[in-house]
XYZ file of C-alpha atoms in Angstrom:
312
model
C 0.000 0.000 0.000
C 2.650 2.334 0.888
C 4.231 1.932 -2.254
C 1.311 2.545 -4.144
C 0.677 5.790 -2.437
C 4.368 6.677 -3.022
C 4.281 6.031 -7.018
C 0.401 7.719 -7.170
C 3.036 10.791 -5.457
C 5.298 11.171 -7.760
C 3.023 10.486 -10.956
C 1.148 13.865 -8.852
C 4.581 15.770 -9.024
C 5.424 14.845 -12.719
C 1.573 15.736 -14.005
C 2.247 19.134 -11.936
C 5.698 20.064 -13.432
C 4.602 19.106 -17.178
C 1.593 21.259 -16.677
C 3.850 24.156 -15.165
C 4.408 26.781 -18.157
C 7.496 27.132 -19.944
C 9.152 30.075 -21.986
C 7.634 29.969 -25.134
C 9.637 28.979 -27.844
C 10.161 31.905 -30.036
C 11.772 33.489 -27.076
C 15.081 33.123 -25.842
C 15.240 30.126 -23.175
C 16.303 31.133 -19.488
C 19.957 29.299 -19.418
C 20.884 30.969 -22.956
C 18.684 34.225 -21.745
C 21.014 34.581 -18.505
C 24.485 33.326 -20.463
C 23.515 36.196 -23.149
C 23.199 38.963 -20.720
C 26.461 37.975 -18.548
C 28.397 38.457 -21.869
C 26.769 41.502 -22.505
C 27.275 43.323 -19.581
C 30.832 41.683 -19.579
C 31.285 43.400 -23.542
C 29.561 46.925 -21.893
C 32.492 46.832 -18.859
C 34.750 46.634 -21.034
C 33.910 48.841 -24.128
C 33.145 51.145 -20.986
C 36.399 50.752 -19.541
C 38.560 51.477 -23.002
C 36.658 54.665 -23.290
C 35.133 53.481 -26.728
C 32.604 55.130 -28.955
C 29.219 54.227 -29.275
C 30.179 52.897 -32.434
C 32.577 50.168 -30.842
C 29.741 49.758 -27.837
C 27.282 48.520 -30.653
C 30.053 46.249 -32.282
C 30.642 44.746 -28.930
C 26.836 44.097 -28.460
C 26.696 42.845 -32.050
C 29.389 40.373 -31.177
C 27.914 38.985 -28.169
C 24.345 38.539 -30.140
C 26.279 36.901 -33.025
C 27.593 34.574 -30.358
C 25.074 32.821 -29.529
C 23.586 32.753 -33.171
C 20.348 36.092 -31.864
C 19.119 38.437 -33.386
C 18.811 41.771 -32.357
C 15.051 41.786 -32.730
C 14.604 38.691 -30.962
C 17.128 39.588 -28.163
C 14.654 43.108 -27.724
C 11.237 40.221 -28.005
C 12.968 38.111 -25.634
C 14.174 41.156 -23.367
C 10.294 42.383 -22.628
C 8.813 39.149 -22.574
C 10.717 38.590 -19.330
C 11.211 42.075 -18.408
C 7.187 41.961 -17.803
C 7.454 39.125 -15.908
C 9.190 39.548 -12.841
C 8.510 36.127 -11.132
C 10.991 34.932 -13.880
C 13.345 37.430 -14.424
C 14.253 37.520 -11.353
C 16.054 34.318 -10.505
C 17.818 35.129 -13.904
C 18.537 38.309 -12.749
C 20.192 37.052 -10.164
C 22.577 34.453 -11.257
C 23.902 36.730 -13.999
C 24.613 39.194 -11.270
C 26.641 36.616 -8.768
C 28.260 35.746 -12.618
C 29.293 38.952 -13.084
C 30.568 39.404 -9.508
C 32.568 36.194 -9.920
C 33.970 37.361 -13.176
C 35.231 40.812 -11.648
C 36.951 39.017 -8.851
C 38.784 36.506 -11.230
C 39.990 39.852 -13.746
C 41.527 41.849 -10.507
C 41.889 45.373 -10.790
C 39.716 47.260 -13.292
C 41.104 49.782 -16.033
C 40.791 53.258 -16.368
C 39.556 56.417 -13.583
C 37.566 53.424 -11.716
C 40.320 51.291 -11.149
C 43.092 54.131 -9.604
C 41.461 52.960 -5.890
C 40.976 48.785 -6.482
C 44.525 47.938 -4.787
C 43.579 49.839 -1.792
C 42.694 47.688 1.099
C 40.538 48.756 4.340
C 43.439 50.411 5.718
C 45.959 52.898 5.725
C 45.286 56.837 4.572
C 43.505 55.889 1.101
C 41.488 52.832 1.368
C 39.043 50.806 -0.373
C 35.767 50.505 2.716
C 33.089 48.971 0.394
C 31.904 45.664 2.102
C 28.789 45.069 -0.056
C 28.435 43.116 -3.116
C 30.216 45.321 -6.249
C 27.363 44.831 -9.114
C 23.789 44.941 -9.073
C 21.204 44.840 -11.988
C 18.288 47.692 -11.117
C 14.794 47.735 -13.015
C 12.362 50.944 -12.392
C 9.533 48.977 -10.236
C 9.595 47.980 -6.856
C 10.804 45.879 -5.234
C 13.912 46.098 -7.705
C 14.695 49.247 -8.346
C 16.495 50.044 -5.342
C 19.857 48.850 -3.371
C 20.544 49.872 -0.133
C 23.818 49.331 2.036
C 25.133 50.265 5.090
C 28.680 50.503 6.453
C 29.774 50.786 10.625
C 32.916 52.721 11.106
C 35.620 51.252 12.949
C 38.378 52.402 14.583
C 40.321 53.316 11.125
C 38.269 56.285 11.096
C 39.319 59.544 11.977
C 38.425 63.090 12.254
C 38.605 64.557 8.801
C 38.142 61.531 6.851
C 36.516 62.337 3.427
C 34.397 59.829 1.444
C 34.367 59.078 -2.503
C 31.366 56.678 -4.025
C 32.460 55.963 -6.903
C 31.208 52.669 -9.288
C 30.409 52.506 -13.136
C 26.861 52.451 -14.672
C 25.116 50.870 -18.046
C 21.679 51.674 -19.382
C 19.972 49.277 -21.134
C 16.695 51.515 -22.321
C 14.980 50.067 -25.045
C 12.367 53.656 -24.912
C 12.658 56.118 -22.230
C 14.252 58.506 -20.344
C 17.335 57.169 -17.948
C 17.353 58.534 -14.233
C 19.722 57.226 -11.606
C 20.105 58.475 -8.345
C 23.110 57.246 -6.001
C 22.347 59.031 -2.000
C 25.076 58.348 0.945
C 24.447 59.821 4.029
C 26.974 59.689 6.629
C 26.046 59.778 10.265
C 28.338 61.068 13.299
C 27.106 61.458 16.960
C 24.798 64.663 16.528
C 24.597 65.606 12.975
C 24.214 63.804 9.597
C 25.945 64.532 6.447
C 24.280 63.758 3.361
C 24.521 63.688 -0.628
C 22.815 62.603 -3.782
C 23.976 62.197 -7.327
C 21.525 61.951 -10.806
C 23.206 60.167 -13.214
C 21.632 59.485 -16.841
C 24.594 58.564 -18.915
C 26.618 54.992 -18.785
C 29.921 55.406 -17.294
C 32.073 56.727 -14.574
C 30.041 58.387 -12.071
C 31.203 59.844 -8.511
C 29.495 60.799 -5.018
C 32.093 63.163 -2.400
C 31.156 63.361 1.285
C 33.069 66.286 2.578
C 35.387 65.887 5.748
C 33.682 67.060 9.306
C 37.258 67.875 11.365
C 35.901 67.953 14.348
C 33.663 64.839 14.250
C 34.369 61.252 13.594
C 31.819 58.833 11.339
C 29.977 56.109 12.831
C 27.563 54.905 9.856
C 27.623 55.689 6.493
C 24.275 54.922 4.516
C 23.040 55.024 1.668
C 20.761 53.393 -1.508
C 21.224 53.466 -5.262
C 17.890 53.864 -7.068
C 16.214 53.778 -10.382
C 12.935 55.974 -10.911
C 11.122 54.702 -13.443
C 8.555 57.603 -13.628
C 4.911 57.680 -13.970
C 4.615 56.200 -17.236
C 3.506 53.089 -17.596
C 5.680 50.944 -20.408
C 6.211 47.353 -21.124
C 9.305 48.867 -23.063
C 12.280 47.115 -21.126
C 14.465 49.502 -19.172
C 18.080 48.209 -16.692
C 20.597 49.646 -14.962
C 23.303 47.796 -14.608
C 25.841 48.860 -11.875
C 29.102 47.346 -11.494
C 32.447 48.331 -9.676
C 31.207 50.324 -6.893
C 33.575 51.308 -4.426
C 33.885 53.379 -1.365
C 36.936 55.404 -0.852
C 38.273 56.480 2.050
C 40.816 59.370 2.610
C 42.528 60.506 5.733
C 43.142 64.340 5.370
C 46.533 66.001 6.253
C 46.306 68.825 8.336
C 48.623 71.197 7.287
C 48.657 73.559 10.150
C 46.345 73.672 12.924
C 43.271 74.926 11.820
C 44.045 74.100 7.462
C 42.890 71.159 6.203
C 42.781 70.719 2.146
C 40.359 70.938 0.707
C 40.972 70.066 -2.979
C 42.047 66.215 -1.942
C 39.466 64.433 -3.860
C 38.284 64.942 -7.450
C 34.945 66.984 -8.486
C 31.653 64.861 -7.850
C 29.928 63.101 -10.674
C 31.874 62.410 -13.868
C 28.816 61.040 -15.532
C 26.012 63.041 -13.260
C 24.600 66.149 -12.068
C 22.041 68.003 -9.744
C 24.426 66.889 -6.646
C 23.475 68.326 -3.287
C 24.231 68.542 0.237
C 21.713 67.863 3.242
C 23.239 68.462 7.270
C 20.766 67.903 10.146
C 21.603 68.571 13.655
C 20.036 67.830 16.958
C 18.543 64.398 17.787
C 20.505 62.321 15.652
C 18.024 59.171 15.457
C 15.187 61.311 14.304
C 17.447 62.893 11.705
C 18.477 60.065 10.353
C 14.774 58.588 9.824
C 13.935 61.781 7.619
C 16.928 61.338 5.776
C 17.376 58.094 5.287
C 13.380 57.131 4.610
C 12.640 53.492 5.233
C 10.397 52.871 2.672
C 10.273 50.662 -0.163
C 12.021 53.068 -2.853
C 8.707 53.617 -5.144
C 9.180 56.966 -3.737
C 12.579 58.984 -5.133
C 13.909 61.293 -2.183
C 15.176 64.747 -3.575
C 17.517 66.171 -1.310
C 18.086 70.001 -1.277
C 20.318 72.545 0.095
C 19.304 73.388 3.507
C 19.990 76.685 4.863
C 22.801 75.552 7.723
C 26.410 74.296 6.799
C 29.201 72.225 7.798
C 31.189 74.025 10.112
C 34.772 73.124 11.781
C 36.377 74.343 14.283
């Protein structure tokens, strides 16, 4: 009897997984879907990296498609029909990213602006603090267009210290207009420090957090984000991050009361509309209206506030 039930069982299971759906077979199947867009990316990095034209960005794309024997029209078919279906993209979306992240480790050091900080460790004066994963794939709908991370300060950090974000970024935008936002907020005892970068252009892009002499850091927060606006679209739209890095510098004081302030380059290579946010006074309630805990459907402007960073 028992072994009656337990064949009746798994004739259930095997009726249930042959009635399951599949990808339909003028689109691109998963596996060859998720090898597709690791080499693409991997082509974008690089193209990105060698500071080539669009020209050579759409030869490297064409490469990859001719690769696997694709189309570009079917790649675009196949791109939405998953695109609007999250419940599958997903899991794809997530082994090409832990791909990618492999595939970064094995290369080392990138090329270029991006890569002047990769040999930096977690300490001495210039170092390398990022702790999170380094690439992330962002589409404009909750719950994945936004990546958040946090980082505790240790005892590496001083008064002084400045902070540089810094990571490269790829749209792929089929129709529509491209808006990135990177925010860090930095958090000492009773005030928070806080910035945020637009970005709508692939490539280089970097965040500064100024230094506070008289304060040390004790988190540093922050979220990248992709709004995807009010228009509805079944047009496929991805941000694909990669490189991200966290640099931090221990200012020189050159007298008593000078510290530089020219030690890190200009914010944003590829954005604009940057801005600086300080609140003061109960530092907890501070940091819940600048850091917002909610879902990311919601894109937080930050503007200039009236008060400043002052040292002593």
């Amino acid at each position: 009897m028992n072994r009656m039930v337990a064949l009746a069982t798994v004739g259930m299971l095997m009726l249930i997984a042959a009635c399951k759906p599949g990808t339909p077979s003028q689109y691109i199947q998963p596996d060859d879907m998720e090898d597709i867009l690791v080499d693409y990316f991997t082509a974008k990095a690089m193209a990105q990296q060698g500071r080539h034209s669009e020209y050579d960005n759409a030869l490297y794309e064409e490469a990859v498609l001719k690769k696997y024997g694709v189309s570009k029209a079917q790649f675009d078919s196949s791109l939405v029909y998953y695109y609007t279906r999250a419940d599958r993209f997903d899991p794809i979306m997530q082994r090409v990213v832990s791909r990618l992240e492999d595939k970064a480790l094995e290369l080392g050091a990138s090329e270029g602006e991006i890569g002047k900080y990769s040999h930096y460790n977690a300490t001495g004066d210039t170092a390398n603090v990022w702790s999170d994963r380094t690439t992330a794939l962002l589409l404009p709908m909750a719950p994945y267009n936004r990546w958040e991370f946090t980082i505790d300060a240790d005892t590496t950090y001083r008064r002084g210290d400045e902070l540089l974000l810094m990571f490269m970024s790829d749209y792929m935008y089929q129709t529509g207009e491209k808006r990135g936002v990177a925010y860090m907020a930095v958090q000492y005892a009773d005030t928070i420090i806080s910035r945020n970068l637009q970005f709508s252009i692939s490539g280089l892009s970097q965040l500064r957090i100024p230094a506070d002499t008289t304060r040390v850091m004790k988190h540093i927060k922050g979220y990248f984000y992709l709004d995807g606006g009010s228009e509805f679209t079944t047009s496929a739209r991805m941000l694909f991050l990669n490189s991200v890095q966290l640099i931090r510098f221990h200012t020189k004081k050159k007298d008593e009361n000078e510290y530089p302030s020219d030690s890190l380059p200009r914010d944003s290579i590829g954005g604009r509309s940057d801005s600086l946010a300080v609140s003061r006074g109960d530092s907890a309630g501070a940091a819940r209206q600048v850091l917002s805990p909610d879902s990311g459907t919601t894109l937080h402007r930050m503007v200039v506030r009236s008060d400043s960073v002052k040292t002593r």
